[in-house]
Amino acid sequence: MIIIKDLQKKQGRYFQLSIEHLQINQGESFGLLGNNGAGKTTLFRLILDLIESNSGTISIQGKPVHTTEDWKFITGSFLDESFLIDYLSALEYFEMLGKLKGVSKEKLLELIETYRSFLGDDMFVKGKFIRDLSKGNKSKVGIFSAIIGTPKLIILDEPFANLDPSSQIKLKEILKKKQREEGTTLLISSHDLKHMSEVSSRIVILHNGEIVKDENTNENTLKELETYFAKFVD
């Protein structure tokens, strides 16, 4: 699905990211962990061709992301609020994305109802724009926007961060179902070790822009992650 080779991204003289080889397979639930500044968001932005690398290649389904836009039609993503158009209502934003992704209004409304328990009703209040929503509801708008069009690849940066506990539980259920029933490839970053150990079939840890751990999850994963990150506690 995704192949990364000899990837380097520098900030001045220093490396933000340096990955010799990384392959993410179709249908994999891939969790990305690391302390602040480890390079997680930088990697996601490079995969989405939002920034340029200094060297190396990233390919999705065999095609370099910087030479084609084909991958955009199978990819849904939400990294932060800059992805949103805050002067639109949530429904207007969803309808705009639906048109871009070839989803009819009827199918879009059906999808909204399917995820209504996660989305809630507040964002659909008449006269309320995305800029008027709470941080949690803005995150829900972004997460749902990444699902529109049944993408084969979904990339989410810190999707649990602003959600209340009930919404976090629902999101975990949504992600597991997408991966299990639709074979969706998931790329998710988070600082929450428990959530990541529950939704990921594989976890990669970045430290100072380099991969220091790459393992499939098992019943011991959470404890192993806690042990690893405890090393950085003073």
Tab-separated table of C-alpha atoms in Angstrom:
chain	number	residue	atom	x	y	z
A	1	MET	CA	0.000	0.000	0.000
A	2	ILE	CA	2.663	2.504	1.112
A	3	ILE	CA	6.389	2.136	0.547
A	4	ILE	CA	8.876	4.653	1.926
A	5	LYS	CA	12.531	4.539	0.854
A	6	ASP	CA	15.541	6.611	1.927
A	7	LEU	CA	13.298	9.393	3.173
A	8	GLN	CA	14.939	12.438	4.707
A	9	LYS	CA	13.493	15.733	5.844
A	10	LYS	CA	15.770	18.396	7.292
A	11	GLN	CA	15.202	21.550	9.306
A	12	GLY	CA	18.340	23.566	8.726
A	13	ARG	CA	21.272	21.288	9.500
A	14	TYR	CA	19.188	18.865	11.559
A	15	PHE	CA	17.064	15.907	10.507
A	16	GLN	CA	13.373	16.053	11.327
A	17	LEU	CA	12.938	12.632	9.785
A	18	SER	CA	15.242	9.927	8.450
A	19	ILE	CA	13.653	6.626	7.395
A	20	GLU	CA	15.597	4.128	5.326
A	21	HIS	CA	12.688	1.791	4.602
A	22	LEU	CA	9.094	1.443	5.777
A	23	GLN	CA	6.309	-0.589	4.195
A	24	ILE	CA	2.669	-0.387	5.286
A	25	ASN	CA	0.469	-3.125	3.860
A	26	GLN	CA	-3.099	-2.921	2.597
A	27	GLY	CA	-5.597	-3.476	5.409
A	28	GLU	CA	-3.077	-2.826	8.172
A	29	SER	CA	-3.972	-0.773	11.225
A	30	PHE	CA	-0.738	1.151	11.688
A	31	GLY	CA	-0.129	3.108	14.878
A	32	LEU	CA	2.567	5.793	15.050
A	33	LEU	CA	3.929	6.770	18.450
A	34	GLY	CA	6.620	9.113	19.723
A	35	ASN	CA	7.180	11.991	22.084
A	36	ASN	CA	6.671	15.584	20.940
A	37	GLY	CA	9.008	16.461	18.088
A	38	ALA	CA	9.635	12.823	17.136
A	39	GLY	CA	8.499	13.394	13.544
A	40	LYS	CA	5.006	11.857	13.504
A	41	THR	CA	3.135	14.782	11.936
A	42	THR	CA	6.052	15.444	9.588
A	43	LEU	CA	5.778	11.866	8.293
A	44	PHE	CA	2.029	12.192	7.747
A	45	ARG	CA	2.489	15.498	5.935
A	46	LEU	CA	5.112	13.946	3.684
A	47	ILE	CA	2.849	10.987	2.885
A	48	LEU	CA	0.055	13.410	1.974
A	49	ASP	CA	2.469	15.474	-0.168
A	50	LEU	CA	1.806	18.579	1.919
A	51	ILE	CA	5.523	19.223	2.337
A	52	GLU	CA	8.568	18.189	0.318
A	53	SER	CA	11.285	15.840	1.485
A	54	ASN	CA	14.961	16.582	0.977
A	55	SER	CA	15.446	13.123	-0.499
A	56	GLY	CA	13.801	9.732	-0.841
A	57	THR	CA	10.447	8.512	-2.134
A	58	ILE	CA	6.973	7.753	-0.825
A	59	SER	CA	4.714	5.596	-2.993
A	60	ILE	CA	1.055	4.710	-2.556
A	61	GLN	CA	-0.046	1.699	-4.596
A	62	GLY	CA	3.215	1.814	-6.507
A	63	LYS	CA	3.048	5.474	-7.549
A	64	PRO	CA	5.173	8.273	-6.007
A	65	VAL	CA	2.853	10.742	-4.261
A	66	HIS	CA	4.590	13.781	-5.761
A	67	THR	CA	4.139	12.651	-9.380
A	68	THR	CA	0.440	11.733	-9.434
A	69	GLU	CA	-2.821	12.599	-7.728
A	70	ASP	CA	-4.377	9.143	-8.164
A	71	TRP	CA	-3.798	8.314	-4.487
A	72	LYS	CA	-5.935	11.261	-3.398
A	73	PHE	CA	-9.092	9.524	-4.627
A	74	ILE	CA	-8.558	6.568	-2.283
A	75	THR	CA	-7.268	8.546	0.720
A	76	GLY	CA	-9.089	10.286	3.547
A	77	SER	CA	-7.191	12.330	6.100
A	78	PHE	CA	-7.463	14.758	8.982
A	79	LEU	CA	-4.374	16.156	10.674
A	80	ASP	CA	-5.602	19.390	12.271
A	81	GLU	CA	-8.152	22.195	12.064
A	82	SER	CA	-6.385	23.757	9.082
A	83	PHE	CA	-8.047	21.020	7.000
A	84	LEU	CA	-11.481	22.509	7.786
A	85	ILE	CA	-13.266	25.438	6.144
A	86	ASP	CA	-14.571	27.231	9.188
A	87	TYR	CA	-17.028	29.599	7.495
A	88	LEU	CA	-19.100	26.635	6.291
A	89	SER	CA	-21.543	24.669	8.386
A	90	ALA	CA	-20.629	21.043	9.050
A	91	LEU	CA	-23.273	19.848	6.596
A	92	GLU	CA	-22.095	22.277	3.893
A	93	TYR	CA	-18.547	21.041	4.392
A	94	PHE	CA	-19.615	17.398	4.167
A	95	GLU	CA	-21.647	18.111	1.018
A	96	MET	CA	-18.683	19.842	-0.608
A	97	LEU	CA	-16.426	16.867	0.111
A	98	GLY	CA	-19.137	14.482	-1.043
A	99	LYS	CA	-19.234	16.189	-4.431
A	100	LEU	CA	-15.453	16.041	-4.731
A	101	LYS	CA	-15.470	12.331	-3.887
A	102	GLY	CA	-18.469	11.424	-6.053
A	103	VAL	CA	-20.833	10.724	-3.162
A	104	SER	CA	-24.466	11.632	-3.800
A	105	LYS	CA	-26.330	13.767	-1.273
A	106	GLU	CA	-28.612	10.824	-0.539
A	107	LYS	CA	-25.670	8.526	0.223
A	108	LEU	CA	-24.025	11.262	2.277
A	109	LEU	CA	-27.105	11.719	4.448
A	110	GLU	CA	-27.271	7.942	4.945
A	111	LEU	CA	-23.625	7.983	6.029
A	112	ILE	CA	-24.278	10.827	8.463
A	113	GLU	CA	-27.100	8.844	10.048
A	114	THR	CA	-24.836	5.799	10.321
A	115	TYR	CA	-22.360	7.861	12.334
A	116	ARG	CA	-24.902	10.047	14.126
A	117	SER	CA	-24.152	8.519	17.534
A	118	PHE	CA	-20.542	9.645	17.108
A	119	LEU	CA	-21.222	13.016	15.493
A	120	GLY	CA	-24.062	14.090	17.790
A	121	ASP	CA	-26.572	16.824	16.959
A	122	ASP	CA	-24.816	20.042	18.010
A	123	MET	CA	-22.872	20.477	14.762
A	124	PHE	CA	-26.087	20.315	12.748
A	125	VAL	CA	-27.866	23.166	14.536
A	126	LYS	CA	-29.138	25.642	11.942
A	127	GLY	CA	-26.938	28.734	11.646
A	128	LYS	CA	-23.950	27.141	13.385
A	129	PHE	CA	-20.680	27.198	11.453
A	130	ILE	CA	-17.595	25.058	11.964
A	131	ARG	CA	-15.852	28.028	13.611
A	132	ASP	CA	-18.592	28.030	16.276
A	133	LEU	CA	-18.024	24.413	17.285
A	134	SER	CA	-16.078	23.122	20.269
A	135	LYS	CA	-12.658	21.618	19.666
A	136	GLY	CA	-14.119	18.162	20.134
A	137	ASN	CA	-16.829	18.700	17.534
A	138	LYS	CA	-14.328	20.229	15.118
A	139	SER	CA	-12.305	17.034	15.485
A	140	LYS	CA	-15.423	14.978	14.783
A	141	VAL	CA	-16.069	17.008	11.620
A	142	GLY	CA	-12.510	16.322	10.466
A	143	ILE	CA	-12.599	12.629	11.343
A	144	PHE	CA	-15.925	12.108	9.584
A	145	SER	CA	-14.682	14.028	6.542
A	146	ALA	CA	-11.850	11.487	6.256
A	147	ILE	CA	-14.408	8.663	6.085
A	148	ILE	CA	-16.565	10.139	3.302
A	149	GLY	CA	-16.199	8.218	0.054
A	150	THR	CA	-15.150	4.893	1.612
A	151	PRO	CA	-11.393	5.517	1.226
A	152	LYS	CA	-8.956	2.615	1.152
A	153	LEU	CA	-6.498	4.616	3.254
A	154	ILE	CA	-7.327	6.813	6.252
A	155	ILE	CA	-4.700	8.985	7.981
A	156	LEU	CA	-5.538	10.596	11.336
A	157	ASP	CA	-3.176	12.624	13.505
A	158	GLU	CA	-4.129	12.619	17.201
A	159	PRO	CA	-7.823	11.845	16.567
A	160	PHE	CA	-8.556	11.076	20.247
A	161	ALA	CA	-7.005	14.265	21.631
A	162	ASN	CA	-10.059	16.534	21.885
A	163	LEU	CA	-12.802	13.921	22.201
A	164	ASP	CA	-14.778	13.208	25.361
A	165	PRO	CA	-14.523	9.660	26.787
A	166	SER	CA	-17.735	8.424	25.140
A	167	SER	CA	-16.638	9.693	21.744
A	168	GLN	CA	-13.210	8.091	22.171
A	169	ILE	CA	-14.871	4.730	22.750
A	170	LYS	CA	-17.101	5.185	19.701
A	171	LEU	CA	-14.146	6.210	17.552
A	172	LYS	CA	-12.234	3.081	18.518
A	173	GLU	CA	-15.251	1.008	17.475
A	174	ILE	CA	-15.472	2.874	14.149
A	175	LEU	CA	-11.795	2.383	13.356
A	176	LYS	CA	-11.823	-1.306	14.250
A	177	LYS	CA	-14.897	-1.856	12.082
A	178	LYS	CA	-13.391	0.011	9.116
A	179	GLN	CA	-10.276	-2.128	9.270
A	180	ARG	CA	-12.041	-5.429	10.004
A	181	GLU	CA	-15.045	-5.220	7.650
A	182	GLU	CA	-13.798	-2.982	4.836
A	183	GLY	CA	-10.080	-3.774	4.846
A	184	THR	CA	-9.259	-0.083	5.240
A	185	THR	CA	-5.621	0.768	5.825
A	186	LEU	CA	-5.372	2.986	8.919
A	187	LEU	CA	-2.486	5.296	9.817
A	188	ILE	CA	-3.069	6.808	13.241
A	189	SER	CA	-0.889	8.743	15.645
A	190	SER	CA	-1.684	9.383	19.282
A	191	HIS	CA	-0.107	10.033	22.663
A	192	ASP	CA	-2.593	7.662	24.276
A	193	LEU	CA	-0.806	4.330	24.613
A	194	LYS	CA	-3.925	2.381	25.615
A	195	HIS	CA	-5.982	3.555	22.662
A	196	MET	CA	-3.157	2.811	20.258
A	197	SER	CA	-2.549	-0.665	21.610
A	198	GLU	CA	-6.272	-1.396	21.185
A	199	VAL	CA	-6.812	-0.113	17.632
A	200	SER	CA	-3.442	-0.921	16.023
A	201	SER	CA	-2.317	-4.243	14.605
A	202	ARG	CA	1.196	-2.817	14.297
A	203	ILE	CA	2.981	-0.007	16.119
A	204	VAL	CA	6.013	1.988	15.055
A	205	ILE	CA	7.801	4.315	17.468
A	206	LEU	CA	9.737	7.329	16.206
A	207	HIS	CA	12.486	8.974	18.233
A	208	ASN	CA	14.377	11.987	16.896
A	209	GLY	CA	12.970	11.267	13.445
A	210	GLU	CA	14.108	7.646	13.281
A	211	ILE	CA	12.272	4.347	13.716
A	212	VAL	CA	13.362	2.742	16.977
A	213	LYS	CA	10.631	0.124	17.332
A	214	ASP	CA	8.396	-1.694	14.818
A	215	GLU	CA	6.289	-4.552	16.141
A	216	ASN	CA	2.896	-6.211	15.779
A	217	THR	CA	0.633	-5.711	18.776
A	218	ASN	CA	-0.170	-8.441	21.270
A	219	GLU	CA	-1.477	-8.797	24.832
A	220	ASN	CA	1.780	-7.387	26.215
A	221	THR	CA	1.988	-4.337	23.950
A	222	LEU	CA	0.587	-1.757	26.379
A	223	LYS	CA	2.956	-2.793	29.154
A	224	GLU	CA	5.922	-2.773	26.742
A	225	LEU	CA	4.999	0.724	25.519
A	226	GLU	CA	4.693	2.044	29.063
A	227	THR	CA	8.103	0.575	29.885
A	228	TYR	CA	9.663	2.152	26.796
A	229	PHE	CA	8.294	5.669	27.391
A	230	ALA	CA	9.029	5.511	31.132
A	231	LYS	CA	12.709	5.791	30.172
A	232	PHE	CA	12.175	9.441	29.291
A	233	VAL	CA	10.659	10.376	32.649
A	234	ASP	CA	13.061	12.334	34.869
